[in-house]
Coordinates of C-alpha atoms and ligand atoms in Angstrom, one line a residue:
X744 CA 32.3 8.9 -7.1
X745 CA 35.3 7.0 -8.9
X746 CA 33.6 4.2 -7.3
X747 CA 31.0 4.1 -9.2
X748 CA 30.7 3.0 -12.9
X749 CA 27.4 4.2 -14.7
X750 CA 25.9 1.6 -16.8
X751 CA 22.5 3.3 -18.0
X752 CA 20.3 6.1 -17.6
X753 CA 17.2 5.5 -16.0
X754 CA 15.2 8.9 -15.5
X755 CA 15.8 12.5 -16.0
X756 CA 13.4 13.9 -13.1
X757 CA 12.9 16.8 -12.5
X758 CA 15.3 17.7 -9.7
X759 CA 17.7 14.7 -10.7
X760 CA 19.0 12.6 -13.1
X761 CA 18.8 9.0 -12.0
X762 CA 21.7 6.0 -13.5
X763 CA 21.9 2.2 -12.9
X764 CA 25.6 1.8 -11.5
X765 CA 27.8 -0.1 -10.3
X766 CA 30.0 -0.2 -7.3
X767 CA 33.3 -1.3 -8.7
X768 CA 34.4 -2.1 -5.1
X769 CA 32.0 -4.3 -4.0
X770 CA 30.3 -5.1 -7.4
X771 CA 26.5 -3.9 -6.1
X772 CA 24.8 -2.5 -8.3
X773 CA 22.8 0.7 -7.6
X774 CA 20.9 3.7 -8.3
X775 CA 22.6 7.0 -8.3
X776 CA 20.8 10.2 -8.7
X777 CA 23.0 13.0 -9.5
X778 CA 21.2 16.2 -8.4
X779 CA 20.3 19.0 -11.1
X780 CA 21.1 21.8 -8.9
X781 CA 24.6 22.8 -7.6
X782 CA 25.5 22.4 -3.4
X783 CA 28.4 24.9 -2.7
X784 CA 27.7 23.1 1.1
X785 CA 27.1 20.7 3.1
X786 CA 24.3 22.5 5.4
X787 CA 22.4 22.8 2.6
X788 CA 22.6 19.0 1.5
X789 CA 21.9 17.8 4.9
X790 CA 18.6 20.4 5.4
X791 CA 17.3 18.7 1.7
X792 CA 13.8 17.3 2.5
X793 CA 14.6 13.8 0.3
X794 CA 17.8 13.6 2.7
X795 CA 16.1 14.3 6.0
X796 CA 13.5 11.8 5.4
X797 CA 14.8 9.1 3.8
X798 CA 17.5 9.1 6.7
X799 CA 15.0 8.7 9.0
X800 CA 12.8 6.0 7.1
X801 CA 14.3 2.7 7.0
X802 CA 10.9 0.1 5.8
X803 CA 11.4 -2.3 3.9
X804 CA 8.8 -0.6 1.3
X805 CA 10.5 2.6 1.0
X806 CA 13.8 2.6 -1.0
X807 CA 16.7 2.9 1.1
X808 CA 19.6 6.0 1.0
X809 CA 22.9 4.2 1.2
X810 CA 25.3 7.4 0.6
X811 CA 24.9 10.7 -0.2
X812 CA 28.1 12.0 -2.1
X813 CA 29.1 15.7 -2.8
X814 CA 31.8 16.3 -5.6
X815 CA 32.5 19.8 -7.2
X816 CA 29.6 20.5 -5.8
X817 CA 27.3 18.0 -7.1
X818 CA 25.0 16.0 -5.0
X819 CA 24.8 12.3 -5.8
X820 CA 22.1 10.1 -3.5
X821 CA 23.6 6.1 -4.1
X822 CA 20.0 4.6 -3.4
X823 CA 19.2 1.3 -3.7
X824 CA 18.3 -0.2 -7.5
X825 CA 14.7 -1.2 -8.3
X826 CA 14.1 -2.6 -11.8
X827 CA 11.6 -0.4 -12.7
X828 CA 8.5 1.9 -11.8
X829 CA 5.1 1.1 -11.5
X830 CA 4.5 3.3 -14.4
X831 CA 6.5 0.9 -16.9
X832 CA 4.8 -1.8 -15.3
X833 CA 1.3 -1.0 -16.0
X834 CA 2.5 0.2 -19.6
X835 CA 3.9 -3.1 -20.5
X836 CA 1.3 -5.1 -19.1
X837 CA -0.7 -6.9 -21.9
X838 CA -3.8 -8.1 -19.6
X839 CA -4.7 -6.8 -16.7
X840 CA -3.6 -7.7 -13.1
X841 CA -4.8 -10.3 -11.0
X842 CA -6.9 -8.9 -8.1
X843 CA -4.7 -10.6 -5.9
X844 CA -1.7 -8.9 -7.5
X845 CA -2.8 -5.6 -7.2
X846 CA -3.8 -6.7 -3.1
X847 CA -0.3 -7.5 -3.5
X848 CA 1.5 -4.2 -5.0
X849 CA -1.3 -2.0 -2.8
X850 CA -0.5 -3.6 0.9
X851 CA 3.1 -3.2 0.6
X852 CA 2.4 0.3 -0.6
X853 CA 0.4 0.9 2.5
X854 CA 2.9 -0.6 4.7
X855 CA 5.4 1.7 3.6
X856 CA 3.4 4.8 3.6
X857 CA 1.5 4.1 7.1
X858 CA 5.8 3.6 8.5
X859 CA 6.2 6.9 6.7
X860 CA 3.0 8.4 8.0
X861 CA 3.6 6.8 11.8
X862 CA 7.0 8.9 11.4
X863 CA 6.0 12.0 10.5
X864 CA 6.1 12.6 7.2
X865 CA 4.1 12.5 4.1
X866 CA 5.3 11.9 0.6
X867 CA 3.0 14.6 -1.4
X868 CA 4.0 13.1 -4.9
X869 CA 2.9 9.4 -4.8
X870 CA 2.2 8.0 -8.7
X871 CA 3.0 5.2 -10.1
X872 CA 6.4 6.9 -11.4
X873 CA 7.5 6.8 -7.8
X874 CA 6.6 3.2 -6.9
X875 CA 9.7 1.5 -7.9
X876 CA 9.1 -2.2 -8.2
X877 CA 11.5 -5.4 -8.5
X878 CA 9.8 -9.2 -8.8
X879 CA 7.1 -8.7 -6.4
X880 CA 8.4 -6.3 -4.4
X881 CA 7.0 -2.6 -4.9
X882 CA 9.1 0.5 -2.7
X883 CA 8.0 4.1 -2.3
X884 CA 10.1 6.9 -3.6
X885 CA 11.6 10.6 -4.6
X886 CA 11.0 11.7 -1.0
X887 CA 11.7 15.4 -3.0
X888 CA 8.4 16.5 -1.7
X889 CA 7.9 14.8 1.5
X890 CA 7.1 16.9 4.0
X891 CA 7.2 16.8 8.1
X892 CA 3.5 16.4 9.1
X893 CA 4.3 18.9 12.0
X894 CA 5.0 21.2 9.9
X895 CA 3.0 24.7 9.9
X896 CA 0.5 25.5 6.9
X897 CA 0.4 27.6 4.5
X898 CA 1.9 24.9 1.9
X899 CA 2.5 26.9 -0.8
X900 CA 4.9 25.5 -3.0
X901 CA 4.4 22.7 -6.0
X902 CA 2.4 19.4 -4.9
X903 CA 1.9 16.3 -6.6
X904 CA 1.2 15.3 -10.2
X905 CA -2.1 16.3 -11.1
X906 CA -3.3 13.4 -11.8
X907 CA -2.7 11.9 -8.7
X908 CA -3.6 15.3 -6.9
X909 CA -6.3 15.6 -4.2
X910 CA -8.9 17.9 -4.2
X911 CA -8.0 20.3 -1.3
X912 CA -4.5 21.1 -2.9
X913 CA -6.3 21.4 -6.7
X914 CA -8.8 23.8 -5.0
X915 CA -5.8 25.4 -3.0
X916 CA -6.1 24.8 0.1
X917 CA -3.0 26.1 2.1
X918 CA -3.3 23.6 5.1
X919 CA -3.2 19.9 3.9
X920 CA -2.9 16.6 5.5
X921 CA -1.3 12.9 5.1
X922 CA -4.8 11.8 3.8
X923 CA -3.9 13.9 0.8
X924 CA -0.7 10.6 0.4
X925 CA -4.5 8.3 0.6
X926 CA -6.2 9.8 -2.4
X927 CA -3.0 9.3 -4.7
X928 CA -3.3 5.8 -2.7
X929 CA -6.9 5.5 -4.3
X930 CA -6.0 7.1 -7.6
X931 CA -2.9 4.5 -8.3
X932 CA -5.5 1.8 -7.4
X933 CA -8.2 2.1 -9.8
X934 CA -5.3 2.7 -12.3
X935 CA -4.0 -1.2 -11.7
X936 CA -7.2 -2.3 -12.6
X937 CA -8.1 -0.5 -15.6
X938 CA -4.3 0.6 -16.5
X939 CA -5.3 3.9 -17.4
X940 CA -5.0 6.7 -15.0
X941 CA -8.6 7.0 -13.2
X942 CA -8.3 10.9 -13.4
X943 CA -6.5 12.4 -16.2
X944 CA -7.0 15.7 -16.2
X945 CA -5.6 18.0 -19.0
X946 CA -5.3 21.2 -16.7
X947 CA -6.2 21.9 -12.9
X948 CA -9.7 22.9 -13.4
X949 CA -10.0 19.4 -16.0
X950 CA -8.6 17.7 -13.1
X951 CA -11.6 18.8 -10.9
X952 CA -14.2 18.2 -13.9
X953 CA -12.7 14.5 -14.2
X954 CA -12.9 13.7 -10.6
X955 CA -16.8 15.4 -10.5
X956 CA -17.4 12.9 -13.7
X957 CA -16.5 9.7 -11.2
X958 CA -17.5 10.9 -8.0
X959 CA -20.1 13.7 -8.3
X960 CA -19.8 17.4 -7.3
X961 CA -18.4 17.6 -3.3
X962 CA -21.1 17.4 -0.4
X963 CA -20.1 20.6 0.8
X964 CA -22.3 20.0 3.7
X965 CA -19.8 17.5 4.9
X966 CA -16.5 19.3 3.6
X967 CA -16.7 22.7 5.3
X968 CA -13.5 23.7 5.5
X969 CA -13.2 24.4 1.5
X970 CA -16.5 25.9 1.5
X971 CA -14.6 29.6 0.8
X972 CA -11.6 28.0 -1.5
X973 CA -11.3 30.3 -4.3
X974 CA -11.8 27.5 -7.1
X975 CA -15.6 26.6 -5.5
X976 CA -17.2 28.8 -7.5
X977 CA -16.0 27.4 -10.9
X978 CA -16.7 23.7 -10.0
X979 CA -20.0 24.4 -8.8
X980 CA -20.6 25.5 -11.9
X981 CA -20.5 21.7 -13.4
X982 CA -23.9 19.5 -13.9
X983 CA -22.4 16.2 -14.2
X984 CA -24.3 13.1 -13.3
X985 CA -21.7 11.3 -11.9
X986 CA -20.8 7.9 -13.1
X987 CA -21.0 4.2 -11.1
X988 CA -17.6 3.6 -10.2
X989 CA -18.2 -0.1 -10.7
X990 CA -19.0 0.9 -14.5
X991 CA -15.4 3.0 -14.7
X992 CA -13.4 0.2 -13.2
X993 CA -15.4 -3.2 -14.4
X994 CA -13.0 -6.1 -13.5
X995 CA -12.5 -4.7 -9.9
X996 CA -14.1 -6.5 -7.1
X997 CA -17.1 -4.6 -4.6
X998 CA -14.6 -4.5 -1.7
X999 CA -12.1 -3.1 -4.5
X1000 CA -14.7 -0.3 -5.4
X1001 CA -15.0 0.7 -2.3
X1002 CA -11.9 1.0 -0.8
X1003 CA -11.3 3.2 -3.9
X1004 CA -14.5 4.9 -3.5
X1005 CA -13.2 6.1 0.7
X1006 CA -9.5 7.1 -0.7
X1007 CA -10.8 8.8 -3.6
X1008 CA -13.4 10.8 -1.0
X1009 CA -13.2 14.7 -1.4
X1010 CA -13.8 15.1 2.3
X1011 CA -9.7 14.6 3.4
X1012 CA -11.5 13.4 7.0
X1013 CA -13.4 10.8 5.3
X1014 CA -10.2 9.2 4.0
X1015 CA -8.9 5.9 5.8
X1016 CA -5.4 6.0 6.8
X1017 CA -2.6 4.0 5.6
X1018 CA -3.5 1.6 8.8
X1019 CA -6.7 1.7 8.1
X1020 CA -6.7 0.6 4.6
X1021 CA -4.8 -2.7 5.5
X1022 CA -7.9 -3.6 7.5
X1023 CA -10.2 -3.4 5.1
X1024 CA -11.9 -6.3 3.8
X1025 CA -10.2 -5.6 0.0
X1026 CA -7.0 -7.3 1.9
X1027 CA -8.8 -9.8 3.9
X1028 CA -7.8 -12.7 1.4
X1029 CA -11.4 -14.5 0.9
X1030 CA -12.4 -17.7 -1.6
X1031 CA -15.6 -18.8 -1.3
X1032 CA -15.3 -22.6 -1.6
X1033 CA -18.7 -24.5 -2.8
X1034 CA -21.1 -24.9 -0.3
X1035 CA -21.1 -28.4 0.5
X1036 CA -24.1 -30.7 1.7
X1037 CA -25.4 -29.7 5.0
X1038 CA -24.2 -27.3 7.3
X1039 CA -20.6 -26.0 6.6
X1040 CA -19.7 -25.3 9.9
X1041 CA -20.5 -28.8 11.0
X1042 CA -19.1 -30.1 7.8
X1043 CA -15.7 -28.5 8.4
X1044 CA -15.6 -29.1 12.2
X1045 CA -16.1 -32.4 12.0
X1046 CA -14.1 -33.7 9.1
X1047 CA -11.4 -32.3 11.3
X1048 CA -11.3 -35.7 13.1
X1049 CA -12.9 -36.5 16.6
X1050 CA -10.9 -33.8 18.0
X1051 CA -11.0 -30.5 16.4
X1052 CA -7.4 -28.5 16.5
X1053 CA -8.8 -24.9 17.5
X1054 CA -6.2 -22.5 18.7
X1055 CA -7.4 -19.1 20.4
X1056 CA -4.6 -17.0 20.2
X1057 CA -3.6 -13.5 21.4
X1058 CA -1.5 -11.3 18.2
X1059 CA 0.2 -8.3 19.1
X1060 CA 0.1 -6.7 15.9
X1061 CA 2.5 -3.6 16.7
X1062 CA 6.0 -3.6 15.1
X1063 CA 6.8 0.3 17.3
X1064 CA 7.6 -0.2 20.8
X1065 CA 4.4 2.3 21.8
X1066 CA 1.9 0.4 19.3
X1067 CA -0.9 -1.4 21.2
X1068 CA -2.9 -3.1 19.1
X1069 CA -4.0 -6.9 19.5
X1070 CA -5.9 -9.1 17.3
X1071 CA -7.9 -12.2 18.3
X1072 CA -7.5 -15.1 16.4
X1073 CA -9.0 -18.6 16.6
X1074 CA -6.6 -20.8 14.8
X1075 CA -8.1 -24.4 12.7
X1076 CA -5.3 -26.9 12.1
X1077 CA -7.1 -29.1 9.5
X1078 CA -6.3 -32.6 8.7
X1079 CA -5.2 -33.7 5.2
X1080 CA -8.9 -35.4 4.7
X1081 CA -10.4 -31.5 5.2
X1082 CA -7.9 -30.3 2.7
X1083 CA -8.9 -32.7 0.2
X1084 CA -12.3 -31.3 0.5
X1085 CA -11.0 -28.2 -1.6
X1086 CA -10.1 -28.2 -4.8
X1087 CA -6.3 -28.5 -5.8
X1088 CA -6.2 -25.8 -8.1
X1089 CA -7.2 -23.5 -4.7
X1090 CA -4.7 -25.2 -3.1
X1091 CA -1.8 -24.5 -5.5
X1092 CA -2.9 -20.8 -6.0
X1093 CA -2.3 -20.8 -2.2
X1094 CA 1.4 -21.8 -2.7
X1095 CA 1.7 -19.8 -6.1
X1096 CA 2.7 -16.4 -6.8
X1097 CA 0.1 -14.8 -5.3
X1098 CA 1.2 -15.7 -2.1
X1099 CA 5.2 -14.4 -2.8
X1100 CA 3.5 -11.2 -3.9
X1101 CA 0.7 -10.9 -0.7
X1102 CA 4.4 -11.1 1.5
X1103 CA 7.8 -11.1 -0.2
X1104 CA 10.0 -13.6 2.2
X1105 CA 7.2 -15.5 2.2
X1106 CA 9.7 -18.5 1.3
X1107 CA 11.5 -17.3 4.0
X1108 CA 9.1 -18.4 6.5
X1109 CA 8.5 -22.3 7.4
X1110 CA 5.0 -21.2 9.4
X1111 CA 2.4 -19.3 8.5
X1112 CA -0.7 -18.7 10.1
X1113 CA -3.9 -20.1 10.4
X1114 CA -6.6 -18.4 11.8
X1115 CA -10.5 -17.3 11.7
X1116 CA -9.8 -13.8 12.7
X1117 CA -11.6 -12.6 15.6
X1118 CA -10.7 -8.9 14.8
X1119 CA -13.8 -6.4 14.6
X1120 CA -14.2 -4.2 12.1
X1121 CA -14.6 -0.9 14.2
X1122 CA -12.1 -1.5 16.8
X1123 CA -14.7 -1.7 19.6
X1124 CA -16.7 -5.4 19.4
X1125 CA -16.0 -8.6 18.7
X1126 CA -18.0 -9.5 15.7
X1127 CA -19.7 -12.9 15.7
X1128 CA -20.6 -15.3 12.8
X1129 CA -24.3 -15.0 11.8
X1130 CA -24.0 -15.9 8.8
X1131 CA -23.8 -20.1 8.4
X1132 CA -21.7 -19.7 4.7
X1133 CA -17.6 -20.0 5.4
X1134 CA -15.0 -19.9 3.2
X1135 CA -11.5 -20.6 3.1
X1136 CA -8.6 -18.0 2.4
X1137 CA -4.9 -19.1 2.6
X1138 CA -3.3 -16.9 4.3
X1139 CA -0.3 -15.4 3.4
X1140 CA 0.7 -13.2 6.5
X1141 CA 3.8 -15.2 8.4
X1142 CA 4.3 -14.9 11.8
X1143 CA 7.1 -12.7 11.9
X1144 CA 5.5 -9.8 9.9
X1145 CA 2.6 -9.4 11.9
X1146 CA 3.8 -10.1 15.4
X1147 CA 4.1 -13.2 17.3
X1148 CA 1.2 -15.0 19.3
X1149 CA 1.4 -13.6 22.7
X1150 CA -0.1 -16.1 24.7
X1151 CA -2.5 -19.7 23.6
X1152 CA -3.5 -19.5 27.0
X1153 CA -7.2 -19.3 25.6
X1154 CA -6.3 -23.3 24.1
X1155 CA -9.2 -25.3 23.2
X1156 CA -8.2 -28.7 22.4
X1157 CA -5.8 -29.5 20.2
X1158 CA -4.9 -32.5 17.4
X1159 CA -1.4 -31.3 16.5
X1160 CA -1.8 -33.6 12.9
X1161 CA 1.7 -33.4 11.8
X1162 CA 0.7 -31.0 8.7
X1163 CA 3.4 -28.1 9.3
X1164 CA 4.8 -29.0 5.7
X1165 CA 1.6 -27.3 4.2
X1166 CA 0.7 -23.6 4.6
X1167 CA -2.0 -23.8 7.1
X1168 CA -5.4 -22.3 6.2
X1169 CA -7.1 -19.0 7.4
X1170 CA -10.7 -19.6 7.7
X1171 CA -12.9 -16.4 7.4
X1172 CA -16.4 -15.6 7.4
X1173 CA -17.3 -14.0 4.2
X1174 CA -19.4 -11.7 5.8
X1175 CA -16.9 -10.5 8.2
X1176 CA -15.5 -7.0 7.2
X1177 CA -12.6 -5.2 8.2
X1178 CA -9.7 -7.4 9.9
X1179 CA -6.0 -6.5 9.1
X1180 CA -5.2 -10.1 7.9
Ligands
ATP163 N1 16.3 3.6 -6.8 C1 16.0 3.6 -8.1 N2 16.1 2.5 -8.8 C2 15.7 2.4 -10.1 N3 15.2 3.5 -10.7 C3 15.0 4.6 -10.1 C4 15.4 4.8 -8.7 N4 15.1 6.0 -8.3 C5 14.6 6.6 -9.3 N5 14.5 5.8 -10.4 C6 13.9 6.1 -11.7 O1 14.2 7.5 -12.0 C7 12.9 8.2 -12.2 C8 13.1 9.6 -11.6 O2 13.5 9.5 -10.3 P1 13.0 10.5 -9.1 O3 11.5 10.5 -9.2 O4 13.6 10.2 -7.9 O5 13.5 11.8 -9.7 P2 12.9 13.3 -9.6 O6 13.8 14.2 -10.3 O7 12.6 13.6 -8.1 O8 11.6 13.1 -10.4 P3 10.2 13.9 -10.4 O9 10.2 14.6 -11.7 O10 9.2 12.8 -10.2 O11 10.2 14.8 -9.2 C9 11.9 7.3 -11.5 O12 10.6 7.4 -12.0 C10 12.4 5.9 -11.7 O13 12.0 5.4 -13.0

C-alpha cells in the first residue's frame, strides 16, 4: 500500500472505511476502501461478494475494481474515484433538477443495473449513498450486498436501507428477486424530483405505513405469494386513503409519475426491468414544438425541399453477442430552412448540457442520430401515427452506444444536405409510447 498516499476521508461505511488517494507512481488518483474486518487469507478475500462481482462487472456505470490489496491482513479495494454520491448531490442542490437531468442520472443508472442484472447479479442496497457521481456521469456501487441471482432462497441476512427497501423483503419474504434493485430504482426517482426521500420510514412497520400512504394497501388479489407473510396482518390493519402520486411529487412529468408508479409497485412481477425502463416513454426525449398552420406532417415534409431525406434503417440494439433485439427507425435529414422553423433556444438546449448528461461522450461522437422511431411499445407491432400532432426531440443517443445501423437497404430517397455539422433531429410522435430511444 506504500503506493498509495491518502489525501481525505470520504466515508466510514459500514463494512469499510473509504479515502481519496493518490497513487504516487503513476499520480491517479483513487478511492481506497480499507476493509473493517481482518482477512487472515486470501480464500476468503477472493469468495467476498463485492470482489466476485465487481470482477466480473466491467460497465461503464458501475465503478470499476482496479486492485485488491491485502497487508497485515487488511483488505484494501483501489476502486476508481467519483466526486461524490448522489446523496451529497441532492443535499446541496438549491433548486430542483431539470427533468432532463434526472432522465439523465436515471438512464445511466439503468444501464448499469440492467449490465448487472443481464450478468447475474443484483445489488440489494441501491440509494443514493451508493450512486457515486462525477460531472454528469452517475456509477453504481458497494457491491457488499450483491448477490448471484441463481442463488437459492431463503435470503436471510441484512437487505437494503429501509428507505429504499421493497416490500417483499420489509414483509420478509425469504425468496426475492432483481425487481427488488427496481423499486430502490423507483424510490431514488421520485427522490430527484422532490429531494426528499419518497418513503422515510422511521422503523420497518413505518416503512410499510409510508409506502401504504403513497400507494394504497397491496392488492393482494394480484400479489399472492405474500398473502401468508407474517407482517400481513399488521398492515392490513391501516385505513389510509392513499394519496395522488402526482400531488407527492408536483414538478414531475405524467410519464415521470408513472414510471415511478410501475417501480414503486408492491407486486415484484409488476415491476419493469432495468431494460424495460429505458423504453419507456419517460426516456423517450419529446418537445412539443408549436403547432404550426396546417398540417404538420405536410408542413415538415415539405419544407424539407422537393426531395425529402427519409432513411429507414435497421438498429441492432444488442451490445451481448446473444442479444437480439432490433429497432426500426425512419431517419429525417432536415434542411437548415426546417431547422429554422424551431425556435433557437430549442435548438441550443439540444447542444447544451442536457445532451452531455442524456450520454457522457456525447462530444466524443461527430454523428448522432436522427430518427422517428418505429419501435413498438409491446415488442409485438409496429405502431402507426394516428395522431396528426409531431414534435421534435433532439436526440442524444450516438451511434456507437446503441448499435450501429445494420442495413439502409429499406432507403427511400435521399437529399444528403450537407448538415452533418449539426446534431440531427429525432422526430417522434408524441403519442407514441415505449421506444428505447
Ligand atoms: N469509488 C469511490 N469514489 C468516491 N467515493 C466513494 C467511492 N466508494 C465509496 N465512496 C464513498 O464512501 C461511502 C461509503 O462507501 P461504501 O458504500 O462502499 O462503504 P460501505 O461500508 O459498504 O457502506 P454501507 O454502510 O453503505 O454498506 C460512499 O457513500 C461514498 O460516499
Amino acid at each position: 500500500m506504500e503506493r498509495y498516499r491518502i489525501l481525505k476521508e470520504l466515508g466510514d461505511g459500514t463494512c469499510g472505511n473509504v479515502y481519496k488517494a493518490i497513487n504516487t507512481e503513476t499520480s491517479e488518483i483513487v478511492a481506497v476502501k480499507k476493509m473493517k474486518r481482518k482477512f487472515y487469507f486470501w480464500e476468503e478475500c477472493i469468495n467476498l461478494r463485492e470482489i466476485k462481482s465487481l470482477r466480473k462487472l466491467n460497465h461503464p456505470n458501475i465503478i470499476k475494481l482496479k486492485e485488491i490489496v491485502r497487508e497485515n491482513n487488511e483488505l484494501f479495494f483501489i476502486l476508481e474515484y467519483m466526486e461524490r454520491n448522489l446523496y451529497q448531490l441532492m443535499k446541496d442542490r438549491q433548486r430542483p433538477f431539470l427533468e432532463e437531468e434526472i432522465r439523465g442520472l436515471m438512464s445511466q443508472v439503468l444501464q448499469g443495473l440492467a449490465h448487472m442484472h443481464k450478468n447475474g447479479y443484483f445489488h440489494r442496497d441501491l440509494k443514493p449513498e451508493n450512486l457515486l457521481v462525477t460531472n454528469d456521469v452517475i456509477k453504481i456501487a458497494d457491491f457488499g450486498l450483491a448477490r448471484e441471482v441463481s442463488s437459492l432462497p431463503p435470503f436471510t441476512d441484512y437487505v437494503s436501507t429501509r428507505w429504499y427497501r421493497a416490500p417483499e423483503v420489509l414483509l420478509q419474504s425469504s425468496s426475492y428477486t432483481p425487481a427488488i434493485d427496481m423499486w430502490a430504482v423507483g424510490a431514488v426517482l421520485a427522490e430527484l424530483f422532490t429531494l426528499c426521500p419518497i418513503f422515510p420510514g422511521e422503523s420497518e412497520i413505518d416503512q410499510l405505513y409510508k409506502i401504504c400512504c403513497v400507494l394504497g394497501p397491496p392488492d393482494w388479489t394480484s400479489f399472492p405469494e405474500l398473502r401468508s407473510a407474517s407482517r400481513l396482518f399488521d398492515i392490513s390493519c391501516f385505513d389510509i386513503t392513499p394519496a395522488n402520486l402526482s400531488d407527492v411529487i408536483p414538478n414531475a412529468s405524467l410519464e415521470a409519475i408513472d414510471l415511478i408508479k410501475q417501480l414503486c409497485s408492491w407486486d415484484p412481477l409488476r415491476r419493469p426491468t432495468a431494460d424495460q425502463c429505458l423504453q419507456h416513454p419517460f426516456f423517450h426525449v419529446d418537445m412539443s414544438i408549436p403547432r404550426p398552420l396546417g398540417d404538420p406532417l405536410q408542413m415538415n415534409l415539405s419544407s424539407v425541399g422537393p426531395e425529402p431525406n427519409l432513411e429507414l434503417n435497421l438498429w441492432d440494439f444488442g451490445t451481448e453477442k446473444d442479444d437480439c433485439y432490433l429497432g426500426l427507425t425512419l431517419a429525417v435529414n432536415p434542411t437548415p430552412s426546417c431547422l429554422d422553423l424551431f425556435p433557437a433556444k430549442m435548438a441550443s438546449k439540444s447542444q447544451g448540457a442536457g445532451t452531455d448528461m442524456f450520454c457522457p461522450g456525447f462530444q466524443d461522437h461527430s454523428q448522432h442520430s436522427v430518427f422517428w422511431s418505429l419501435f413498438p411499445t409491446d415488442h409485438h407491432q409496429i405502431s402507426t401515427p394516428v395522431d396528426s400532432s409531431l414534435s421534435l426531440s433532439f436526440s442524444t443517443i450516438p451511434h456507437s452506444t446503441i448499435g450501429a445501423p445494420q442495413s439502409t437497404g429499406f432507403g427511400m430517397t435521399s437529399l444528403q444536405t450537407n448538415f452533418l455539422e449539426r446534431p440531427f433531429l429525432a422526430m417522434s410522435s408524441s403519442f407514441q409510447q415505449g421506444r428505447c430511444l
